[in-house]
Short mmCIF file of C-alpha atoms in Angstrom, two decimals:
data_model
loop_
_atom_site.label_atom_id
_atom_site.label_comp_id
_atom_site.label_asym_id
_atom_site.label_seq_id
_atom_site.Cartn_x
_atom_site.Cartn_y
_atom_site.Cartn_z
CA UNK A 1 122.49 100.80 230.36
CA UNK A 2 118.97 100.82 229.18
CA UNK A 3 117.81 104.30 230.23
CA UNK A 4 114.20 105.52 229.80
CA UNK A 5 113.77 109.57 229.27
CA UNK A 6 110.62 111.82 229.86
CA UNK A 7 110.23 114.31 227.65
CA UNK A 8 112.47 113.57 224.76
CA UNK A 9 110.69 115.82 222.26
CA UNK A 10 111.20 119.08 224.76
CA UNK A 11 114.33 121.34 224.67
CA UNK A 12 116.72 119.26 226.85
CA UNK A 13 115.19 116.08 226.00
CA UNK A 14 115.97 116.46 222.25
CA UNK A 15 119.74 117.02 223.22
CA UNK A 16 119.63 114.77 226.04
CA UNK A 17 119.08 111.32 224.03
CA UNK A 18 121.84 111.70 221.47
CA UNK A 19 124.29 112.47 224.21
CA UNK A 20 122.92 109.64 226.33
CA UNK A 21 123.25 106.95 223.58
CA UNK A 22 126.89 108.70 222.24
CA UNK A 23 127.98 107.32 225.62
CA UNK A 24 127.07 103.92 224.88
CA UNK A 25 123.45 103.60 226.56
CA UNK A 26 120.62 102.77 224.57
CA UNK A 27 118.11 104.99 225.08
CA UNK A 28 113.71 105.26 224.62
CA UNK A 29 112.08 108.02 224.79
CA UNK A 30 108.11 109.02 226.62
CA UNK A 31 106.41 111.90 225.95
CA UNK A 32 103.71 114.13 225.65
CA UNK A 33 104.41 115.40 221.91
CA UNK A 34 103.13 119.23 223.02
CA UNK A 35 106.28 120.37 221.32
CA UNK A 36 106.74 118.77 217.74
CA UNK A 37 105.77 121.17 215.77
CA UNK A 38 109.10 123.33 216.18
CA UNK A 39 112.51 122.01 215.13
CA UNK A 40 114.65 125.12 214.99
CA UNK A 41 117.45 123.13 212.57
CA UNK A 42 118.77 119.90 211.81
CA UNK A 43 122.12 118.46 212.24
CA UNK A 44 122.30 115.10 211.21
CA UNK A 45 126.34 115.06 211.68
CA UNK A 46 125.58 116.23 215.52
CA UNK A 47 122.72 114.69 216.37
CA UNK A 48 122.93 111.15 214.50
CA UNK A 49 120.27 109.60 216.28
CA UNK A 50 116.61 110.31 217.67
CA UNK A 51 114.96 107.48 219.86
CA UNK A 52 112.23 105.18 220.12
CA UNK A 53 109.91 107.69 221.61
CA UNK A 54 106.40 106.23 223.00
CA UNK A 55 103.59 109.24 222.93
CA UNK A 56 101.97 109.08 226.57
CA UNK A 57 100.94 111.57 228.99
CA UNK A 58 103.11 111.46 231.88
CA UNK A 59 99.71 111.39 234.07
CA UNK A 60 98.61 108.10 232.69
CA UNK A 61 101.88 106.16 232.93
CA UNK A 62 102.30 102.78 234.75
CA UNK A 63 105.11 100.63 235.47
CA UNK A 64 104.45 98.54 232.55
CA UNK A 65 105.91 101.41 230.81
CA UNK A 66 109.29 101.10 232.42
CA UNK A 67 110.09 97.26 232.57
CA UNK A 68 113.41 96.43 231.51
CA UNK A 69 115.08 99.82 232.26
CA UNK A 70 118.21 100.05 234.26
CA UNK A 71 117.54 103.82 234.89
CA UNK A 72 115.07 107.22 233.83
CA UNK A 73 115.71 110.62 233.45
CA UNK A 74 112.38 112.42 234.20
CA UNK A 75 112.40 115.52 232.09
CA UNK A 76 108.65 115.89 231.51
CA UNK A 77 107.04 118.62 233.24
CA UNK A 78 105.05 121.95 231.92
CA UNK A 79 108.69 124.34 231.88
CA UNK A 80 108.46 127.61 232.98
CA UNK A 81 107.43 130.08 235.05
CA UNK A 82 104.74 131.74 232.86
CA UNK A 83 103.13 128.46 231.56
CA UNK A 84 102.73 127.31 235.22
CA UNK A 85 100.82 130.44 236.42
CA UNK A 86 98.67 130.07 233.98
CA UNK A 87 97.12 127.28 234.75
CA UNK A 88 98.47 126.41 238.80
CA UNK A 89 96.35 123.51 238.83
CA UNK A 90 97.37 122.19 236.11
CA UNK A 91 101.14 122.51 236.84
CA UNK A 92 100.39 120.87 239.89
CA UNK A 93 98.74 117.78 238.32
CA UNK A 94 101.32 117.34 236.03
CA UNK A 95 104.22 118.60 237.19
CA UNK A 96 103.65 117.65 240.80
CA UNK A 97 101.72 114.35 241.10
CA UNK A 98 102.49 113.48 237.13
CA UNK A 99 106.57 113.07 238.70
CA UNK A 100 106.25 111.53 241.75
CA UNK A 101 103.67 108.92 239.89
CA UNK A 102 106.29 108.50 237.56
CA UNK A 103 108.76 107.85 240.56
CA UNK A 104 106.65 105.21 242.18
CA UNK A 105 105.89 103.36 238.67
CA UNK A 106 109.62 103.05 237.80
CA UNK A 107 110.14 101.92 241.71
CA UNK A 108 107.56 99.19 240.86
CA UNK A 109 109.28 98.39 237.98
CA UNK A 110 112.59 97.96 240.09
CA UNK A 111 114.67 100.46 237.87
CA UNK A 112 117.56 101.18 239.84
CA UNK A 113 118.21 104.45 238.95
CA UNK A 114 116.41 107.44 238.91
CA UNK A 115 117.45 111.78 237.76
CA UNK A 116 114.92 114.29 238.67
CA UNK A 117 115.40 117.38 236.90
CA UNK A 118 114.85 120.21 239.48
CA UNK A 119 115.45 123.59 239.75
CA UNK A 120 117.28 125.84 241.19
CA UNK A 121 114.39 128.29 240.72
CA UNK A 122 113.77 126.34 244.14
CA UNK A 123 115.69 129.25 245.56
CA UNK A 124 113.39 131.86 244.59
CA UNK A 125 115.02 134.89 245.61
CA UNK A 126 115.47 137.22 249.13
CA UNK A 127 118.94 135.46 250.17
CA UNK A 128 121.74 138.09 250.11
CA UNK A 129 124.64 135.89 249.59
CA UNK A 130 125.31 132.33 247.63
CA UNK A 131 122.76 129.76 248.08
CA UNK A 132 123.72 126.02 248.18
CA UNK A 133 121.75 122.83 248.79
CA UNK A 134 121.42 122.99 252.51
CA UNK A 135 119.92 126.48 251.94
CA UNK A 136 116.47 127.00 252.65
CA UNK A 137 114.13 126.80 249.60
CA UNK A 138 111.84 129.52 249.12
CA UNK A 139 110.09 128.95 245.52
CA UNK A 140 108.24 131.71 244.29
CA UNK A 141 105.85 130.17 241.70
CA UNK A 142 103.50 127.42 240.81
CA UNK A 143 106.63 126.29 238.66
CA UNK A 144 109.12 125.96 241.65
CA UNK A 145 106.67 125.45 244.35
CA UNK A 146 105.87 121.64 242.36
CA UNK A 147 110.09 121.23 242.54
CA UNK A 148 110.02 121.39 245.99
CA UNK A 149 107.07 119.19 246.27
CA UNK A 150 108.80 116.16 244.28
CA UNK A 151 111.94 116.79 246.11
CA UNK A 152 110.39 116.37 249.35
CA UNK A 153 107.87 113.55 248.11
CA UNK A 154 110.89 111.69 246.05
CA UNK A 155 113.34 112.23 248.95
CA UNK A 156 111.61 109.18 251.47
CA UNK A 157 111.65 106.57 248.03
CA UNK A 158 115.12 107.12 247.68
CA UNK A 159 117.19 103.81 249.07
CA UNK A 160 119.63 101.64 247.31
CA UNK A 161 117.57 99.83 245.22
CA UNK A 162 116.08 102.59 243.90
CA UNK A 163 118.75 105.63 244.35
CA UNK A 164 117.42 108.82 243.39
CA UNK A 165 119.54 111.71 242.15
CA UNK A 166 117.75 115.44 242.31
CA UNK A 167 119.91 117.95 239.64
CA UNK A 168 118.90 121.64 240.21
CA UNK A 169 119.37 123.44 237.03
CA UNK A 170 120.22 126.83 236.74
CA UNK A 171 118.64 128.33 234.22
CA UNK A 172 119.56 126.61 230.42
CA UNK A 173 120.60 128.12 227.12
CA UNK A 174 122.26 126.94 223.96
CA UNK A 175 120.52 125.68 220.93
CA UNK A 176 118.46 122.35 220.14
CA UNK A 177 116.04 121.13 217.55
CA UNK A 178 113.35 121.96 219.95
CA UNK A 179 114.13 125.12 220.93
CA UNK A 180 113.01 127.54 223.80
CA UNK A 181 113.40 131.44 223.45
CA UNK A 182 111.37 131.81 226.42
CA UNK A 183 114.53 131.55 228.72
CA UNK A 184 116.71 134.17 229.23
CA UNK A 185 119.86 134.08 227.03
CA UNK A 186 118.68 132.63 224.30
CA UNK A 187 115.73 134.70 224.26
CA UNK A 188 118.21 138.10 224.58
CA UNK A 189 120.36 136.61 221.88
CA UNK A 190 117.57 135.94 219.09
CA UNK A 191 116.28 139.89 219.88
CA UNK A 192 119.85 140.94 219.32
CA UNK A 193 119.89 139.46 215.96
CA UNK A 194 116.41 139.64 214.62
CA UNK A 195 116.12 143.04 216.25
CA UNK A 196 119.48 144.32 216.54
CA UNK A 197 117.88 145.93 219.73
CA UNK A 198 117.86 144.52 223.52
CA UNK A 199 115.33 146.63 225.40
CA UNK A 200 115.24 145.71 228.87
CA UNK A 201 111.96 146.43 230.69
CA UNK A 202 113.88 147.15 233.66
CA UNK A 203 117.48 147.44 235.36
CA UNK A 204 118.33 143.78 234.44
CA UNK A 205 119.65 144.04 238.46
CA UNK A 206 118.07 140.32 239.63
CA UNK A 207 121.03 138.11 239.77
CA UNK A 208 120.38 134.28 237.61
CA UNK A 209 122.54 131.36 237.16
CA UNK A 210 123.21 130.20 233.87
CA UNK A 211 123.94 126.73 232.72
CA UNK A 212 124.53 125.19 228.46
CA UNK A 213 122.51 122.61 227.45
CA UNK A 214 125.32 120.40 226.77
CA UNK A 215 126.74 120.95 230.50
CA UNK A 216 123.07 119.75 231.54
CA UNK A 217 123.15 117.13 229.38
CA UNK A 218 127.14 115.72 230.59
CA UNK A 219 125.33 116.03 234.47
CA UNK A 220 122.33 113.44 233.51
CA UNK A 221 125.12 110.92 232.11
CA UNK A 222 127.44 111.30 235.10
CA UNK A 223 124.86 110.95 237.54
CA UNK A 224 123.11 107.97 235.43
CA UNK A 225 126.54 106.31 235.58
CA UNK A 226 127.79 107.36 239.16
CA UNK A 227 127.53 104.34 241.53
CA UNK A 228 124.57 104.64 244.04
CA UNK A 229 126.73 105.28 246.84
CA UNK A 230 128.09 108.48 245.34
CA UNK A 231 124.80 109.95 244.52
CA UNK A 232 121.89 108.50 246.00
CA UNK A 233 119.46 110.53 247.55
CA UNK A 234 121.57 113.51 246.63
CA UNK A 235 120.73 117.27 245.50
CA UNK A 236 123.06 118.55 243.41
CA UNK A 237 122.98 122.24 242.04
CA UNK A 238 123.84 122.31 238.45
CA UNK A 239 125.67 124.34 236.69
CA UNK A 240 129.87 126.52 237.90
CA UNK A 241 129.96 129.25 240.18
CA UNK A 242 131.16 131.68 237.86
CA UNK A 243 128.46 131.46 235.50
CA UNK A 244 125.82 133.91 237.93
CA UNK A 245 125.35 136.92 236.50
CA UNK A 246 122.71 139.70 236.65
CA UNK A 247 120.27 140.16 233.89
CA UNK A 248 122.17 143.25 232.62
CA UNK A 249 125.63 141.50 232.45
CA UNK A 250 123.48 139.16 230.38
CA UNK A 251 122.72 141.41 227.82
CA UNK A 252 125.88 143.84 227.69
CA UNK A 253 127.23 140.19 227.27
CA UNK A 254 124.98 139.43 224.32
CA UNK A 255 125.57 143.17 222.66
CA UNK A 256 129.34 142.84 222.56
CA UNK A 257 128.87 139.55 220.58
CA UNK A 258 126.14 140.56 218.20
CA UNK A 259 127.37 143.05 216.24
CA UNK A 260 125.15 146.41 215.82
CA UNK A 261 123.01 145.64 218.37
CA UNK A 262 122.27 148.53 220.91
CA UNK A 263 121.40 147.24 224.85
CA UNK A 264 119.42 149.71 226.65
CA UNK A 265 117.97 149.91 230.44
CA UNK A 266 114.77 149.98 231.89
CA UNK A 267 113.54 151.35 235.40
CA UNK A 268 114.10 149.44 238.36
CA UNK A 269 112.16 146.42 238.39
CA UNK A 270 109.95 144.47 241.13
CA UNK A 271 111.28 140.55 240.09
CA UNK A 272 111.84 139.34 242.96
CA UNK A 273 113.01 135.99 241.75
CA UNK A 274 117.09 136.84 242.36
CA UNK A 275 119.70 134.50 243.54
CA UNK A 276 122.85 133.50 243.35
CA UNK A 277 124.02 129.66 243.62
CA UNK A 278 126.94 127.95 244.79
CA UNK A 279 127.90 124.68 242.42
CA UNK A 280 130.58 123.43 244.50
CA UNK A 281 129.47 120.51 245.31
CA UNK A 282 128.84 119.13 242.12
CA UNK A 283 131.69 119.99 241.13
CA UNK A 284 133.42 118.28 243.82
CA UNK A 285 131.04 115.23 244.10
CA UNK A 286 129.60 114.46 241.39
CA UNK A 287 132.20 111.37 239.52
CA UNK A 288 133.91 112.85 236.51
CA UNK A 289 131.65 116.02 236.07
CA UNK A 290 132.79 119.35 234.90
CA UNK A 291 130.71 122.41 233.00
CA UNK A 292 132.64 123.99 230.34
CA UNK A 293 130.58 126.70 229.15
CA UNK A 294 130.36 130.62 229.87
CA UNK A 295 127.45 133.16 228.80
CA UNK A 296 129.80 134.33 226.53
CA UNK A 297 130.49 131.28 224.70
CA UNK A 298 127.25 130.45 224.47
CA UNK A 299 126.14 133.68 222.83
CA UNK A 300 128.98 133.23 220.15
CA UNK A 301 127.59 129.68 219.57
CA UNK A 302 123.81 131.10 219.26
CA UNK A 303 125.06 133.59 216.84
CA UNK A 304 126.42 131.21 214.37
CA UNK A 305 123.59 129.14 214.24
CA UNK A 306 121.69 132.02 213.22
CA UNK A 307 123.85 132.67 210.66
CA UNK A 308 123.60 129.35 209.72
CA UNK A 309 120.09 128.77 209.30
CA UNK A 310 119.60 132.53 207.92
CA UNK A 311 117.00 132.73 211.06
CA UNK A 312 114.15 135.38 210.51
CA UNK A 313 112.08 137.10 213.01
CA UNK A 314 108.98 134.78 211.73
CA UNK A 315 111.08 132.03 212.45
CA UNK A 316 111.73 133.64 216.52
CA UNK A 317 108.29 134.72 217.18
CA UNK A 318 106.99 131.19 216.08
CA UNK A 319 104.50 129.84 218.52
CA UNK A 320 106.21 125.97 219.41
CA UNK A 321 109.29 127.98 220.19
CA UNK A 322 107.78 129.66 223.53
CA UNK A 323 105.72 127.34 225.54
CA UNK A 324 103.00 129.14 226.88
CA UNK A 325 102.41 130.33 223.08
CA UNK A 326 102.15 126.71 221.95
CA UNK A 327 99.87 125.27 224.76
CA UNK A 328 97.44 128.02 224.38
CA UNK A 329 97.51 126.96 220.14
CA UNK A 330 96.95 123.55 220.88
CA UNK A 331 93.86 124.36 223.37
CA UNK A 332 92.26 127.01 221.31
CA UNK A 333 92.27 124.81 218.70
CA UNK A 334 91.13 122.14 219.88
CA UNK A 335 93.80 119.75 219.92
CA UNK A 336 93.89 119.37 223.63
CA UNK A 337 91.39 119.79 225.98
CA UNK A 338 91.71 122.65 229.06
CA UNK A 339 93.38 120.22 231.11
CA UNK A 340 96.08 119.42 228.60
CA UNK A 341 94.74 116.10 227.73
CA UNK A 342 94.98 115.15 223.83
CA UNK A 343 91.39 114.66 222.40
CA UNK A 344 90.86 112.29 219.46
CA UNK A 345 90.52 113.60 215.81
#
């Protein structure tokens, strides 16, 4: 297929592409180009190809911009839970109208296929056993409340000549050029080696799903590739059931697999953002998927890329590696103006 992607310069995006066209799709690329300052490492082997990317803001695209595609994977949105609060209104331009315009420009273009990448954030927290995707949704911040928004807006456009997929994500880790250490595992794993300390702020007791990149990445192909009937209109949450795990098991985890590195405990915290999700369906439903990776796995793999690229605590703490860090670089300097538009040199 000819498959469009949103946000190929982002974390996922940057993995996303190569996988996409190792499958046999050609693949192009949209995107905002917040994040291309930071490429963590190269792998040339790994990651043979990057794609035609075309530099737009998300907010100004029209279905010129997706002629000829057989299906999109809309990545694109302001990540992250921190970077949304601090701006709500800006989240919600972007991450809430920005996608469903995006929806209704590739329905005008008659693209037949379209992934959403949700969240399972969605869930928020408060539910005292497994959550699945006829729970009830009870999104906590700016971030998740603008999920549930395109959900619910995307849900009615859905039909099968244009069939929508929704993927709810736990929460990623693993590496990629573009790399985010403002997400949970991979954040731990850098302080365990550039610090050889973890030092939780509190009890680590709120309970998060986990899912690698790469296991991200194999859902977008399968449910690119799935016929319509299979998937359309569907929510799937992304990710296996055995990979939820409270913050602590996290980072005891991380501490057995970095060698020297103490974990310590803080007080009990007040995050109320704890839940646990059932990914049974996907794995039942979703044609030919299957996640492969554990926490632990994907610490082992985070550690020898470090080793790899010798990676220094300048290297960590670097500002296009945490997004909130980068926006606020590019506004205070001018680059973009407060409402994340790009302003001419």
């Amino acid at each position: 297929m000819k498959v469009l992607v949103t946000g190929t310069e982002g974390y996922i995006g940057a993995r996303l592409a190569p996988w996409l066209a190792a499958a046999g799709h050609t693949v192009v690329g949209l995107d905002s180009g917040f994040y291309r300052d930071g490429t963590l490492y190269l792998d040339p082997l790994g990651l043979p190809q990057a794609p035609r990317t075309q530099y737009k803001d998300l907010r100004t695209a029209t279905a010129a911009d997706f002629e000829g595609f057989d299906a999109v994977v809309h990545l694109a949105e302001l990540s992250n839970d921190p970077l949304g609060q601090n701006r709500p209104e800006i989240t919600f331009k972007i991450n809430h109208e920005g996608s469903v315009r995006i929806a209704q420009a590739a329905r005008e273009a008659r693209v037949k296929r379209f992934v959403y990448a949700s969240s399972c954030s969605v869930y928020g927290g408060g539910a005292a056993d497994f959550v699945d995707e006829s729970s009830p949704v009870n999104p906590q911040t700016a971030y998740a409340q603008c999920k549930t928004l395109v959900e619910r807006d995307l849900k009615p456009m859905s039909s099968p000549d244009f069939s929508i997929v929704f993927l709810r994500n736990a929460t990623a880790y693993g590496p990629s050029p573009r790399m985010r250490f403002d997400i949970v595992l991979n954040d731990l794993c850098a302080l365990a080696w550039t610090k050889r300390k973890i030092a939780m702020t509190s009890d680590g007791s709120p309970w998060r799903p986990i899912v690698h990149i790469e296991d991200i990445c194999e859902a977008m192909r399968c449910a690119v590739e799935a016929p319509a009937d299979a998937v359309g209109g569907e929510v799937f949450n992304v990710g296996a059931t055995t990979e939820n795990y409270r913050i602590r098991e996290i980072a005891e985890i991380i501490g057995e697999e970095f060698p020297g590195c103490e974990v310590t405990l803080g007080p009990s915290g007040k995050d109320n953002r704890s839940y646990r999700v059932s990914f049974d369906k996907i794995a039942a439903r979703l044609p030919n998927f299957k996640a492969r990776w554990t926490a632990r796995a994907g610490a082992k793999e985070l550690r020898r890329l470090f080793e790899r690229i010798e990676m220094s605590t300048e290297t960590y703490e670097f500002r296009a590696f945490t997004r909130l860090k980068q926006l606020l670089y590019l506004q205070r300097t001018g680059q973009v103006d407060q409402d994340l538009f790009w302003r001419s040199r």
